[in-house]
Amino acid sequence: MSTTRGRIDKRQAILEGAFTVFAREGYAQACVQAIAREAGVAKPTVYNHMTDKATLFRHSLEAAARAVLDERIAALEPLADPGDDLRAALQQAAGRLLRLHTDGRSCALRRLLYSEVTHFPDILDIVKDSGPDRLTRALADRLARLTLAGRLRAGDPDLAAEQFLALLLGPLEARTQLGTRTLPEAELDAMAQAAVDAFARAWDVS
């Protein structure tokens, strides 16, 4: 059992170290030795877990996307039990999502996608399957439950979820200048408020 646990821990350390190095140096400049050093393991250990740098790159992006997804789904928790003020719960979830979308790991993940997708076309599907689509489905599930409870009129929860995320995240790439500008807290709060206001008018939030 301890041997298995140790192997899992090493694999996780390698994936996290690889993502850090790839994000810092880019795929072409990153080397396995630097990844091993970042992960705190020997270089042969990296190859014991991953056959080559390209495989390591794909797996590290997938792991990062899943970690980002877990955090974003957790950010929807206020919508599970919004109490009497659904707008406040939407605002809380929106604020959390914006902050997660603009944190260092999320920005690094998007930069790697933009820079390497022409060389690794499959990484778009890898990240998509572990990220945006599942977040939209999770949000649609929350909105469907709220609709059944009479809290909003979302005849199509999937469409409502897509529109909420588009209102919230759509302006970010321009506002953050592709992740190179840190947004002040007040600006994030104002963006969350604007998205919730528009969503509430469109879907008759009560």
Short mmCIF file of C-alpha atoms in Angstrom, two decimals:
data_model
loop_
_atom_site.label_atom_id
_atom_site.label_comp_id
_atom_site.label_asym_id
_atom_site.label_seq_id
_atom_site.Cartn_x
_atom_site.Cartn_y
_atom_site.Cartn_z
CA MET A 1 0.00 0.00 0.00
CA SER A 2 2.77 2.44 0.95
CA THR A 3 4.62 1.61 -2.28
CA THR A 4 1.51 2.39 -4.33
CA ARG A 5 0.92 5.61 -2.39
CA GLY A 6 4.52 6.66 -2.94
CA ARG A 7 4.26 6.04 -6.68
CA ILE A 8 1.07 8.12 -6.87
CA ASP A 9 2.71 10.93 -4.89
CA LYS A 10 5.73 10.92 -7.20
CA ARG A 11 3.52 10.98 -10.28
CA GLN A 12 1.60 13.95 -8.87
CA ALA A 13 4.83 15.77 -8.04
CA ILE A 14 6.12 15.13 -11.57
CA LEU A 15 2.91 16.44 -13.17
CA GLU A 16 2.92 19.56 -10.99
CA GLY A 17 6.62 20.13 -11.58
CA ALA A 18 6.18 19.65 -15.32
CA PHE A 19 3.33 22.15 -15.49
CA THR A 20 5.39 24.70 -13.58
CA VAL A 21 8.35 24.32 -15.91
CA PHE A 22 6.27 24.28 -19.10
CA ALA A 23 4.40 27.40 -17.95
CA ARG A 24 7.64 29.19 -17.11
CA GLU A 25 9.77 28.18 -20.10
CA GLY A 26 7.36 26.95 -22.79
CA TYR A 27 7.39 23.49 -24.29
CA ALA A 28 10.39 23.92 -26.59
CA GLN A 29 12.71 25.32 -23.92
CA ALA A 30 11.63 23.02 -21.10
CA CYS A 31 13.86 20.03 -20.41
CA VAL A 32 13.17 16.87 -18.47
CA GLN A 33 16.10 17.54 -16.15
CA ALA A 34 14.55 20.84 -15.07
CA ILE A 35 11.21 19.10 -14.56
CA ALA A 36 12.84 16.41 -12.42
CA ARG A 37 14.55 19.11 -10.34
CA GLU A 38 11.27 21.00 -9.89
CA ALA A 39 9.49 17.79 -8.88
CA GLY A 40 12.25 16.73 -6.49
CA VAL A 41 12.88 13.40 -8.23
CA ALA A 42 15.64 11.87 -10.35
CA LYS A 43 15.46 12.23 -14.12
CA PRO A 44 15.04 8.45 -14.67
CA THR A 45 12.03 8.57 -12.34
CA VAL A 46 10.31 10.96 -14.72
CA TYR A 47 10.81 8.53 -17.60
CA ASN A 48 9.54 5.66 -15.42
CA HIS A 49 6.22 7.49 -15.20
CA MET A 50 6.11 9.16 -18.63
CA THR A 51 7.64 7.81 -21.82
CA ASP A 52 8.70 11.16 -23.29
CA LYS A 53 8.40 14.94 -22.96
CA ALA A 54 5.37 15.18 -25.25
CA THR A 55 3.43 12.64 -23.18
CA LEU A 56 4.44 14.46 -20.01
CA PHE A 57 3.24 17.75 -21.50
CA ARG A 58 -0.19 16.34 -22.37
CA HIS A 59 -0.64 14.71 -18.97
CA SER A 60 0.51 17.80 -17.08
CA LEU A 61 -2.02 19.99 -18.91
CA GLU A 62 -4.78 17.49 -18.27
CA ALA A 63 -3.93 17.37 -14.55
CA ALA A 64 -3.84 21.16 -14.33
CA ALA A 65 -7.18 21.43 -16.14
CA ARG A 66 -8.76 18.95 -13.74
CA ALA A 67 -7.45 20.82 -10.71
CA VAL A 68 -8.81 24.08 -12.10
CA LEU A 69 -12.16 22.40 -12.80
CA ASP A 70 -12.45 21.05 -9.25
CA GLU A 71 -11.93 24.52 -7.84
CA ARG A 72 -14.49 26.06 -10.20
CA ILE A 73 -17.14 23.47 -9.45
CA ALA A 74 -16.57 24.12 -5.75
CA ALA A 75 -17.16 27.82 -6.48
CA LEU A 76 -20.74 26.95 -7.49
CA GLU A 77 -21.53 25.75 -3.98
CA PRO A 78 -23.48 28.93 -3.01
CA LEU A 79 -26.07 27.97 -5.64
CA ALA A 80 -26.79 24.62 -3.96
CA ASP A 81 -28.53 26.39 -1.08
CA PRO A 82 -28.91 30.08 -1.95
CA GLY A 83 -31.29 30.95 0.86
CA ASP A 84 -33.64 33.89 0.33
CA ASP A 85 -31.27 35.95 -1.81
CA LEU A 86 -30.48 34.16 -5.06
CA ARG A 87 -28.87 37.24 -6.56
CA ALA A 88 -26.39 37.34 -3.68
CA ALA A 89 -25.59 33.65 -4.19
CA LEU A 90 -25.06 34.24 -7.93
CA GLN A 91 -22.84 37.21 -7.10
CA GLN A 92 -20.79 35.13 -4.68
CA ALA A 93 -20.33 32.32 -7.19
CA ALA A 94 -19.52 34.82 -9.96
CA GLY A 95 -16.86 36.52 -7.85
CA ARG A 96 -15.21 33.21 -7.01
CA LEU A 97 -15.22 32.09 -10.64
CA LEU A 98 -13.65 35.34 -11.82
CA ARG A 99 -10.87 35.09 -9.26
CA LEU A 100 -10.16 31.48 -10.15
CA HIS A 101 -10.17 32.29 -13.86
CA THR A 102 -7.57 35.00 -13.32
CA ASP A 103 -5.26 33.16 -10.92
CA GLY A 104 -1.75 32.14 -11.93
CA ARG A 105 -2.46 28.52 -12.82
CA SER A 106 -5.50 29.34 -14.98
CA CYS A 107 -3.63 32.06 -16.87
CA ALA A 108 -0.64 29.78 -17.39
CA LEU A 109 -2.90 27.02 -18.69
CA ARG A 110 -4.49 29.33 -21.25
CA ARG A 111 -1.11 30.70 -22.37
CA LEU A 112 0.18 27.17 -22.94
CA LEU A 113 -2.92 26.32 -24.94
CA TYR A 114 -2.56 29.41 -27.13
CA SER A 115 1.14 28.86 -27.75
CA GLU A 116 1.21 25.09 -28.29
CA VAL A 117 -2.15 24.14 -29.81
CA THR A 118 -0.77 24.28 -33.36
CA HIS A 119 1.93 21.75 -32.40
CA PHE A 120 -0.39 19.65 -30.21
CA PRO A 121 -3.91 19.95 -31.69
CA ASP A 122 -5.22 17.27 -29.32
CA ILE A 123 -4.53 19.32 -26.18
CA LEU A 124 -7.57 21.47 -26.90
CA ASP A 125 -9.83 18.43 -26.55
CA ILE A 126 -7.86 17.16 -23.55
CA VAL A 127 -8.34 20.42 -21.66
CA LYS A 128 -11.89 20.95 -22.91
CA ASP A 129 -12.99 17.53 -21.66
CA SER A 130 -11.50 18.28 -18.25
CA GLY A 131 -12.68 21.86 -17.99
CA PRO A 132 -15.20 24.19 -19.65
CA ASP A 133 -17.74 21.60 -20.79
CA ARG A 134 -17.96 19.96 -17.37
CA LEU A 135 -18.20 23.34 -15.63
CA THR A 136 -21.09 24.32 -17.91
CA ARG A 137 -22.85 21.03 -17.18
CA ALA A 138 -22.36 21.46 -13.43
CA LEU A 139 -23.75 24.99 -13.55
CA ALA A 140 -26.69 23.83 -15.72
CA ASP A 141 -27.50 21.23 -13.08
CA ARG A 142 -27.59 23.92 -10.36
CA LEU A 143 -29.77 26.16 -12.52
CA ALA A 144 -32.16 23.31 -13.36
CA ARG A 145 -32.69 22.65 -9.65
CA LEU A 146 -33.32 26.35 -9.03
CA THR A 147 -35.82 26.38 -11.89
CA LEU A 148 -37.70 23.46 -10.38
CA ALA A 149 -37.78 25.37 -7.09
CA GLY A 150 -39.32 28.37 -8.88
CA ARG A 151 -36.32 30.63 -8.28
CA LEU A 152 -35.72 31.47 -11.97
CA ARG A 153 -37.28 30.79 -15.35
CA ALA A 154 -34.68 28.74 -17.16
CA GLY A 155 -36.59 26.64 -19.66
CA ASP A 156 -33.21 25.60 -21.07
CA PRO A 157 -30.72 25.30 -18.18
CA ASP A 158 -27.88 24.40 -20.56
CA LEU A 159 -28.38 27.64 -22.48
CA ALA A 160 -28.74 29.61 -19.25
CA ALA A 161 -25.44 28.18 -17.98
CA GLU A 162 -23.66 29.01 -21.24
CA GLN A 163 -24.97 32.57 -21.14
CA PHE A 164 -24.05 33.10 -17.49
CA LEU A 165 -20.47 32.00 -18.12
CA ALA A 166 -20.26 34.04 -21.32
CA LEU A 167 -21.46 37.18 -19.53
CA LEU A 168 -19.01 36.56 -16.71
CA LEU A 169 -15.87 35.35 -18.50
CA GLY A 170 -16.29 36.86 -21.96
CA PRO A 171 -14.71 40.25 -21.14
CA LEU A 172 -11.75 38.80 -19.24
CA GLU A 173 -9.29 38.19 -22.07
CA ALA A 174 -9.46 41.84 -23.14
CA ARG A 175 -9.56 43.18 -19.59
CA THR A 176 -6.55 41.12 -18.47
CA GLN A 177 -4.70 41.58 -21.76
CA LEU A 178 -4.49 37.82 -22.28
CA GLY A 179 -3.65 37.21 -18.65
CA THR A 180 -0.81 39.71 -18.40
CA ARG A 181 -2.70 42.31 -16.35
CA THR A 182 -3.89 41.72 -12.79
CA LEU A 183 -7.37 43.10 -12.23
CA PRO A 184 -8.10 45.02 -9.02
CA GLU A 185 -10.59 43.46 -6.62
CA ALA A 186 -13.06 46.29 -7.22
CA GLU A 187 -13.00 45.66 -10.96
CA LEU A 188 -13.63 41.92 -10.47
CA ASP A 189 -16.54 42.71 -8.16
CA ALA A 190 -18.01 45.14 -10.70
CA MET A 191 -17.70 42.55 -13.48
CA ALA A 192 -19.44 39.95 -11.35
CA GLN A 193 -22.23 42.38 -10.53
CA ALA A 194 -22.75 43.35 -14.18
CA ALA A 195 -22.90 39.71 -15.27
CA VAL A 196 -25.40 38.80 -12.55
CA ASP A 197 -27.59 41.83 -13.30
CA ALA A 198 -27.77 40.96 -17.01
CA PHE A 199 -28.40 37.27 -16.26
CA ALA A 200 -31.11 38.07 -13.72
CA ARG A 201 -32.97 40.27 -16.21
CA ALA A 202 -32.75 37.64 -18.95
CA TRP A 203 -33.85 34.69 -16.82
CA ASP A 204 -36.21 36.37 -14.36
CA VAL A 205 -34.30 35.59 -11.17
CA SER A 206 -36.47 35.87 -8.06
#
